[in-house]
mmCIF file of C-alpha atoms and ligand atoms in Angstrom:
data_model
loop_
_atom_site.group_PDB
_atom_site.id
_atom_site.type_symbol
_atom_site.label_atom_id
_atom_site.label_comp_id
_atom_site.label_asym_id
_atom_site.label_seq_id
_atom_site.Cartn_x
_atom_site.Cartn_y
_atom_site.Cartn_z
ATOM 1 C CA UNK D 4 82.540 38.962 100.101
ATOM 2 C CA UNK D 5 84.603 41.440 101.545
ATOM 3 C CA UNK D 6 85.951 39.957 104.811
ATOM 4 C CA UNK D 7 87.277 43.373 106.429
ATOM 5 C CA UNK D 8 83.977 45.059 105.884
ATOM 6 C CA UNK D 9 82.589 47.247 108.267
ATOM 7 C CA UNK D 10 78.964 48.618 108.340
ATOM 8 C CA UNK D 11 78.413 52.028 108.576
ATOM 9 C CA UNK D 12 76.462 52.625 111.820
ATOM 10 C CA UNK D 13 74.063 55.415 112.576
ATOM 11 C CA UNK D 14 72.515 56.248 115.808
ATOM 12 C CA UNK D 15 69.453 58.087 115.455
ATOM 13 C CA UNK D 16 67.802 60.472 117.997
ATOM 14 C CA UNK D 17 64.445 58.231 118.153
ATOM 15 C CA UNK D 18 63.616 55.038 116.295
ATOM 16 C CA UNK D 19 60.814 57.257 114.464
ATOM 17 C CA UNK D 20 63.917 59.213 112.816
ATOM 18 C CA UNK D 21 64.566 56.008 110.641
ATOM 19 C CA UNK D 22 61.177 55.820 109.108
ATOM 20 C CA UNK D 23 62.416 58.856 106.019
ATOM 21 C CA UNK D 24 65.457 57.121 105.809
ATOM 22 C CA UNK D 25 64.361 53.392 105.126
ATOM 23 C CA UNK D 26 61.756 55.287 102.608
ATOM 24 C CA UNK D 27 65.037 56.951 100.939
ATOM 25 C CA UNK D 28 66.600 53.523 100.859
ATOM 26 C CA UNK D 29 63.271 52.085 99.045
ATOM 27 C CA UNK D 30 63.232 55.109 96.547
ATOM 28 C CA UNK D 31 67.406 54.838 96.384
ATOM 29 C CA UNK D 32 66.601 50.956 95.136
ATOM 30 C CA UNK D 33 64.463 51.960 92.495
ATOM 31 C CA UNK D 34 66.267 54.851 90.982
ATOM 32 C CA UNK D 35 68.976 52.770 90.620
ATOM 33 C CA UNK D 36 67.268 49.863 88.636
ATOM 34 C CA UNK D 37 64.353 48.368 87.005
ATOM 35 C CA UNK D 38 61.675 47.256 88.914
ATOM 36 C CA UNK D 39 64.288 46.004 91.789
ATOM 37 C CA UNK D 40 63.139 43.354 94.309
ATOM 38 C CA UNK D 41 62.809 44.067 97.435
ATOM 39 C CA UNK D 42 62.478 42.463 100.991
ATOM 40 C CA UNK D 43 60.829 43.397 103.834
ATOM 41 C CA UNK D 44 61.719 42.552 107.425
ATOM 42 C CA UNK D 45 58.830 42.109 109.841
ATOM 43 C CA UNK D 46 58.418 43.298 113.803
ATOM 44 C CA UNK D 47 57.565 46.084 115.750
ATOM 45 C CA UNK D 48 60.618 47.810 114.828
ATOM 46 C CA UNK D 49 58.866 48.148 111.502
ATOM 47 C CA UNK D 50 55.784 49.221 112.561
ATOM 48 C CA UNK D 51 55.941 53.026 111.577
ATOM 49 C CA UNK D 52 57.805 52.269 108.445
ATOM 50 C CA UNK D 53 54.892 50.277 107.124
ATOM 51 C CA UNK D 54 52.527 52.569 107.871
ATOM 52 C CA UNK D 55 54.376 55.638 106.191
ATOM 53 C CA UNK D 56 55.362 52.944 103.427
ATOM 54 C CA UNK D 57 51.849 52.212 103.208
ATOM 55 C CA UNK D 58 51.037 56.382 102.530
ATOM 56 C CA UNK D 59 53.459 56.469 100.108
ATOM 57 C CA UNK D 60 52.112 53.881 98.059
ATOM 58 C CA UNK D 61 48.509 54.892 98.526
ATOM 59 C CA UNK D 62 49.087 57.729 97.543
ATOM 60 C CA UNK D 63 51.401 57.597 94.604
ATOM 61 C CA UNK D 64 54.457 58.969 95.608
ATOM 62 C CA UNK D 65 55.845 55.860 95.493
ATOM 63 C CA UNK D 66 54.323 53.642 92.472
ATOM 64 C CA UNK D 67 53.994 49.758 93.415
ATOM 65 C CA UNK D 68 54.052 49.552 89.983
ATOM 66 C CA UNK D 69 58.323 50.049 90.630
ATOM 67 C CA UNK D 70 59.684 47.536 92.652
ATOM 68 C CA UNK D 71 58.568 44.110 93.249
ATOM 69 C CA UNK D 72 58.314 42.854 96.934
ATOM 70 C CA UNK D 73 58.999 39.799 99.158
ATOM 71 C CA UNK D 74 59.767 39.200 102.635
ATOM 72 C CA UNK D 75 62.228 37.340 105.075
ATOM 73 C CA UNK D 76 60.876 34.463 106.987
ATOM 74 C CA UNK D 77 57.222 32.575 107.700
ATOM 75 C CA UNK D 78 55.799 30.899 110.884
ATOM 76 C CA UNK D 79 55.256 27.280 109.075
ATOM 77 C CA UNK D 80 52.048 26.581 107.643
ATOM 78 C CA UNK D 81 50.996 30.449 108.387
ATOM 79 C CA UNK D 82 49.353 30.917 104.526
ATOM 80 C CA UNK D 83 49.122 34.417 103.903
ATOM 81 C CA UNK D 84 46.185 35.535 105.409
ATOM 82 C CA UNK D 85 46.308 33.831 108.841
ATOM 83 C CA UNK D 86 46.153 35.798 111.362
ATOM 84 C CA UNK D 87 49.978 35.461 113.255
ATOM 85 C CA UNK D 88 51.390 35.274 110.155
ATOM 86 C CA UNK D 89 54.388 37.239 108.461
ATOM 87 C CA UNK D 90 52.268 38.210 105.532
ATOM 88 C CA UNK D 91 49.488 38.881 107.546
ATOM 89 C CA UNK D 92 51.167 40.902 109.651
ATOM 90 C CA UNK D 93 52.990 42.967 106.848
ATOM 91 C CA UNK D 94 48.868 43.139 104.508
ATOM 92 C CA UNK D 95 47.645 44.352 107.558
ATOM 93 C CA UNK D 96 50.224 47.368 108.355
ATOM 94 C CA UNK D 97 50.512 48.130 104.621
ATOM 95 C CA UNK D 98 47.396 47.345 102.418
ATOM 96 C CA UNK D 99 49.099 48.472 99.536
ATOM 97 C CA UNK D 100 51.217 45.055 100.048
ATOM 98 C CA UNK D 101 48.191 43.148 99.818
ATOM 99 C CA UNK D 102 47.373 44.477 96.211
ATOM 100 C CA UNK D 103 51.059 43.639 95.504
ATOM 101 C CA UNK D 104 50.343 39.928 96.963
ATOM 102 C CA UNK D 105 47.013 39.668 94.707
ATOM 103 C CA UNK D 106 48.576 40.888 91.301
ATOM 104 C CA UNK D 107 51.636 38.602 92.199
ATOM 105 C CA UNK D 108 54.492 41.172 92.584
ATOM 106 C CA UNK D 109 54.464 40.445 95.763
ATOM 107 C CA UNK D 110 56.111 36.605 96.352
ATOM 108 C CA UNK D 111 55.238 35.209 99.795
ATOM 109 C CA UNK D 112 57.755 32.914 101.354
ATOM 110 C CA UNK D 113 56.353 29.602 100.671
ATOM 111 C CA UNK D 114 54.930 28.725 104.073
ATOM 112 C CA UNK D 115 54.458 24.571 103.874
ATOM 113 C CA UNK D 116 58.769 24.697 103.547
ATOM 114 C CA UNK D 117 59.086 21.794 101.255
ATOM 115 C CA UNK D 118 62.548 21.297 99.547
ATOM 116 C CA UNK D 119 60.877 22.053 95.973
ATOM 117 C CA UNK D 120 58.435 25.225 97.005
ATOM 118 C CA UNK D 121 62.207 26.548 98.627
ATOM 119 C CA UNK D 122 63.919 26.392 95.829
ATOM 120 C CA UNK D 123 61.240 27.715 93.778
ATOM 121 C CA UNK D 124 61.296 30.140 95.528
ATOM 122 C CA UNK D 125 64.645 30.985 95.114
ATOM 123 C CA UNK D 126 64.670 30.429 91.539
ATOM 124 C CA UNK D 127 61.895 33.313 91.578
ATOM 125 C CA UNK D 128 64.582 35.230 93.640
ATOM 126 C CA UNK D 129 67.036 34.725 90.766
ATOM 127 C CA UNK D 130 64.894 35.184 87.836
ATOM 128 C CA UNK D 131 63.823 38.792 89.284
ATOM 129 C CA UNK D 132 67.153 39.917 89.446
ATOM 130 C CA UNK D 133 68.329 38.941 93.509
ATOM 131 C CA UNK D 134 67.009 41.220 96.157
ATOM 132 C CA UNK D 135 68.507 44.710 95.808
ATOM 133 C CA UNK D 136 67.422 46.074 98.682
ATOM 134 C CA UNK D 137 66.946 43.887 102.249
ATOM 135 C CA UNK D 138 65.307 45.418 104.929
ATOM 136 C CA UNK D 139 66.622 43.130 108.412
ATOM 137 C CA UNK D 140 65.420 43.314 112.591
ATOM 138 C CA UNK D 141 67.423 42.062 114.988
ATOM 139 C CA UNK D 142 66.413 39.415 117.630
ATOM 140 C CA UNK D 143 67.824 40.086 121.157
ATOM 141 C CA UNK D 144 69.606 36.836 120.815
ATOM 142 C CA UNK D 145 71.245 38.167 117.294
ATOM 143 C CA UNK D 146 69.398 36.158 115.302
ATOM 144 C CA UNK D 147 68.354 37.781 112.108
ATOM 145 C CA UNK D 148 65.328 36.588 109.754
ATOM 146 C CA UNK D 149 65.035 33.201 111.729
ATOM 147 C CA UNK D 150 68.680 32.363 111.593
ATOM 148 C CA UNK D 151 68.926 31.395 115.553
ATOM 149 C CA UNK D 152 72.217 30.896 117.173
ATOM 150 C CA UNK D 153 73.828 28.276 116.033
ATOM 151 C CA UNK D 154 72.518 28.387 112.359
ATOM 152 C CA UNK D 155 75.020 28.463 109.378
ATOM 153 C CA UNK D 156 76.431 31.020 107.282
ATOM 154 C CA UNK D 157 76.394 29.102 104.512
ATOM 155 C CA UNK D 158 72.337 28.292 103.983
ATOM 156 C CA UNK D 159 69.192 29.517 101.692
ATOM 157 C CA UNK D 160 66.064 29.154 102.567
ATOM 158 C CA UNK D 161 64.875 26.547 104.913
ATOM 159 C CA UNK D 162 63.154 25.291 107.847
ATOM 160 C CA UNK D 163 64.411 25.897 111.031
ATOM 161 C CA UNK D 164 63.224 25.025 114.764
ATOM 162 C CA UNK D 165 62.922 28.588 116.735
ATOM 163 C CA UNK D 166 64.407 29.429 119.913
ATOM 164 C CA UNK D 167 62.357 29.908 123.220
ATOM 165 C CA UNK D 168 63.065 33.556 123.291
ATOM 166 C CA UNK D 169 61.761 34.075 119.702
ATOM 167 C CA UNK D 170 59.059 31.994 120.387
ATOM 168 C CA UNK D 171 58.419 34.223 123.900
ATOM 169 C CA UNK D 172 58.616 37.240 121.813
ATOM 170 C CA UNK D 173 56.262 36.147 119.198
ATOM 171 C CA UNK D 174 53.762 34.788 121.886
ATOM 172 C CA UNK D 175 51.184 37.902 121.770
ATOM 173 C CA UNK D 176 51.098 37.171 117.960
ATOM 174 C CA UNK D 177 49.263 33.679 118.861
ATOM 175 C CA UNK D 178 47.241 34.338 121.631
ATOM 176 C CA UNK D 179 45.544 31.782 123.171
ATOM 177 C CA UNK D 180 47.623 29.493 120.816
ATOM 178 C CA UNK D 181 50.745 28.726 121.534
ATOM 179 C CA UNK D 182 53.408 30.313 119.125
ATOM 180 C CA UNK D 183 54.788 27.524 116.555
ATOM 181 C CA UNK D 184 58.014 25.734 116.876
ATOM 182 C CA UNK D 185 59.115 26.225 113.996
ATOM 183 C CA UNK D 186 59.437 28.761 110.826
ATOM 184 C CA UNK D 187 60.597 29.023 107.224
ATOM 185 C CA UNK D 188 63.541 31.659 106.616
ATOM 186 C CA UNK D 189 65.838 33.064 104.503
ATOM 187 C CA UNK D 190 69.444 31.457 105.406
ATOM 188 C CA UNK D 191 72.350 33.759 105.809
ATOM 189 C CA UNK D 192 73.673 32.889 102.510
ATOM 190 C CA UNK D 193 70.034 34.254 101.076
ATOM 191 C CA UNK D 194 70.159 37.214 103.473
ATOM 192 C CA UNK D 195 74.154 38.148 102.567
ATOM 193 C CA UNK D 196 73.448 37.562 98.932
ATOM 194 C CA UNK D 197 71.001 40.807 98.710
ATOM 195 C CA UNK D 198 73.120 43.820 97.252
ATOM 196 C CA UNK D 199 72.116 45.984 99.985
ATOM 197 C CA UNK D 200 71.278 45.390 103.501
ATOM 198 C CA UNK D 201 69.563 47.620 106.071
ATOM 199 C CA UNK D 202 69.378 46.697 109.753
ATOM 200 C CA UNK D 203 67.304 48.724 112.390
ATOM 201 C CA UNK D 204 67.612 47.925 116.457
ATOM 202 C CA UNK D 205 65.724 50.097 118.802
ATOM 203 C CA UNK D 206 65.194 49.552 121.962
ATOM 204 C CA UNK D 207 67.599 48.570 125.180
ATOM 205 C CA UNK D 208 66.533 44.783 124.861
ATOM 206 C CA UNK D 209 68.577 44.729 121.672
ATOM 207 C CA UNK D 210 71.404 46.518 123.178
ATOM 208 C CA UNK D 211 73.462 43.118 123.655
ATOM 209 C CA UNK D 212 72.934 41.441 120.432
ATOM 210 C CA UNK D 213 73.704 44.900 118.853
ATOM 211 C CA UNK D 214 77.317 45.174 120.620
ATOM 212 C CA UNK D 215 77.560 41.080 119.486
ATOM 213 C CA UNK D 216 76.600 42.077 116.246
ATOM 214 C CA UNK D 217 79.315 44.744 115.289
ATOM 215 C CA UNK D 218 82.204 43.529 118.416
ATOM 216 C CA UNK D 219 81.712 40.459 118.850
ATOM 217 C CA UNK D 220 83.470 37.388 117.194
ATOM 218 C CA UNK D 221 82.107 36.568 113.648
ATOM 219 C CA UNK D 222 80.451 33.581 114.846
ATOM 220 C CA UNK D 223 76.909 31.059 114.325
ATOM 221 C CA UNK D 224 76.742 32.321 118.133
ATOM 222 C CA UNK D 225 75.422 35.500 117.098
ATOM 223 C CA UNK D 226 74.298 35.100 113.742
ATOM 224 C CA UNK D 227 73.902 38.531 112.815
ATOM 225 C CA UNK D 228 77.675 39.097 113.155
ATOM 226 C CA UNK D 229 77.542 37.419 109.504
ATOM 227 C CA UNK D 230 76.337 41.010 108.004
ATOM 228 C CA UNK D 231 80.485 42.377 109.080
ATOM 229 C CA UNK D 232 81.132 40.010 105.970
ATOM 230 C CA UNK D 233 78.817 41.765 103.707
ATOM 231 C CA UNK D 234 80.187 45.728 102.055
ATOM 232 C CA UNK D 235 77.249 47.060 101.828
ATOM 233 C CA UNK D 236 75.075 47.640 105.214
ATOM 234 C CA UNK D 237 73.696 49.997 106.955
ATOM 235 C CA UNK D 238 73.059 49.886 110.989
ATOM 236 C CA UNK D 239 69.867 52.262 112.183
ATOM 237 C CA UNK D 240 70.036 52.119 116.281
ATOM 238 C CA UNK D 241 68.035 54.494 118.494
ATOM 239 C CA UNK D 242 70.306 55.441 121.646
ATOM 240 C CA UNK D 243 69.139 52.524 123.918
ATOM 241 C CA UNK D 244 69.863 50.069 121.010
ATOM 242 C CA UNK D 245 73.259 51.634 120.757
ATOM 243 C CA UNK D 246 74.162 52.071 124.555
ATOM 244 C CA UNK D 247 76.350 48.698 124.864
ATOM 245 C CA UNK D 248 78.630 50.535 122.112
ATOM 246 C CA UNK D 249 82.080 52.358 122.499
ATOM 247 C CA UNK D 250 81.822 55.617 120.396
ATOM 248 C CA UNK D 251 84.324 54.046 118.304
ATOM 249 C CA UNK D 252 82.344 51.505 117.301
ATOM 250 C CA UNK D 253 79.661 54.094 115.613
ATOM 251 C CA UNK D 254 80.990 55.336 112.343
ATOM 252 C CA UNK D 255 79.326 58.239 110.504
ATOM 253 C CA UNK D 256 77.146 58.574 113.583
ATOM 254 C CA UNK D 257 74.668 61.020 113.683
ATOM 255 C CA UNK D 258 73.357 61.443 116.902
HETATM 256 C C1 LIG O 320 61.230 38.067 114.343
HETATM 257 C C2 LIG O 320 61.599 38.086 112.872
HETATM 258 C C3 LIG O 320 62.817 38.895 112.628
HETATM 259 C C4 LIG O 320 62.715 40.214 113.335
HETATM 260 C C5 LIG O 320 62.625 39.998 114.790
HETATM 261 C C6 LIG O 320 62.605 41.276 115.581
HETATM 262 O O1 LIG O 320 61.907 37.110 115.032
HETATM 263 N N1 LIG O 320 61.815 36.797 112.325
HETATM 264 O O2 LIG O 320 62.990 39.072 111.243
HETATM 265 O O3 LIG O 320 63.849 40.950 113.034
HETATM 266 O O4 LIG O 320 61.434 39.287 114.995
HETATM 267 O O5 LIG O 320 61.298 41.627 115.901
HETATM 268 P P1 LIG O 320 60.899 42.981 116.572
HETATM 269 O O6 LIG O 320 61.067 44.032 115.529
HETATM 270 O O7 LIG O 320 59.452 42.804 116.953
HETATM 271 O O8 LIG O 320 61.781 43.185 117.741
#
């Protein structure tokens, strides 16, 4: 890994401007291989992409048939159709997903976290080729998948306790449960091992962990500031997402 890398950073007029591009990025992954694997990020940042995503498929302009899919991270013992769930969440804004899921080109992160399902999992990873194409959020603590602060660079998938604020964030998910304590994820190793990475923050609560992101120290503090050790990323911010930046800090913008 490239230790002086730098991503390149857009800032978009409105988060809806990212939704063609992160389509381009999907087609851009298959053009460029056979049948690549991809993974999807979950969130309300993703919310319009899955639904165009979802068109797309329906509708054949993209075939399903041409990528394989999988996903970041899992409440713990969320099974893929409970409702609060990542799957669930990702079936219900893109049906086509759910076809995916049921013909089994779709692999769900294994939910129940034990050391063997893991590292099937990752063997499954492996066998289709490593993830080409890795779609990330950003937490407003700079956690990415469920790597909280503090979590190492140096993990794959595993089981991790969740921070209050993720837990806060994910509360409306669960109502009137209480959101889980903890979550399966993709370490950072898994996450920086994907051959490209794209990250989207919108919004002015992200504005922080964005700046700690691409300024800040490379650090478990802010464990997105792992992706400045990975050469191939791309940054999608709105202007609100992007406001704790120096213009310097944006290159290739495109405001
Ligand atoms: C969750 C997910 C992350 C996601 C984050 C941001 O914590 N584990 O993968 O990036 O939420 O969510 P949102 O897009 O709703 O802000």
């Amino acid at each position: 890994m490239d230790p002086h890398a730098t991503p390149e950073v857009r800032v978009l007029g409105a988060a809806d401007a990212a939704v063609p591009l992160l389509l381009d990025e999907l087609r851009g992954a298959i053009a460029r291989g056979q049948r690549p694997l991809v993974s999807f990020a979950t969130g309300s940042t993703y919310t319009a992409f899955f639904r165009a995503l979802d068109a797309e498929l329906q509708e054949g302009r993209i075939a399903n048939a041409d990528f394989l899919g999988t996903h970041l991270d899992e409440f713990i013992a969320f099974e893929p159709s409970r409702r609060g769930g990542m799957v669930h969440e990702l079936t219900l804004r893109c049906p086509a997903l759910r076809d995916m899921l049921a013909r089994g080109s779709f692999l769900p992160v294994p939910c129940y976290g034990s050391e063997g399902s893991l590292r099937a999992h990752e063997e499954r990873i492996e066998r289709a080729g490593g993830v080409k194409l890795q779609y990330l959020g950003l937490g407003r603590n700079g956690h990415i998948a469920f790597n909280e602060p503090g979590a190492s660079f140096d993990e794959g998938f595993h089981v991790t306790m969740l921070a209050e604020s993720t837990r806060a964030d994910a509360k409306s998910r669960f109502v009137p449960d209480e959101p889980p304590r903890r979550a399966v994820t993709a370490g950072l190793r898994s996450i920086l091992g994907a051959e490209r990475i794209v990250l989207c923050a919108f919004g002015k609560a992200k504005a922080d962990a964005v700046h700690d992101m691409l300024k800040g120290e490379i650090h478990a503090n802010c464990p997105a500031s792992a992706l400045r050790r990975h050469p191939n990323v791309l940054v999608l911010l709105d202007p609100e997402a992007a406001s704790s930046l120096d213009a310097d800090a944006i290159a290739g913008a495109n405001c």
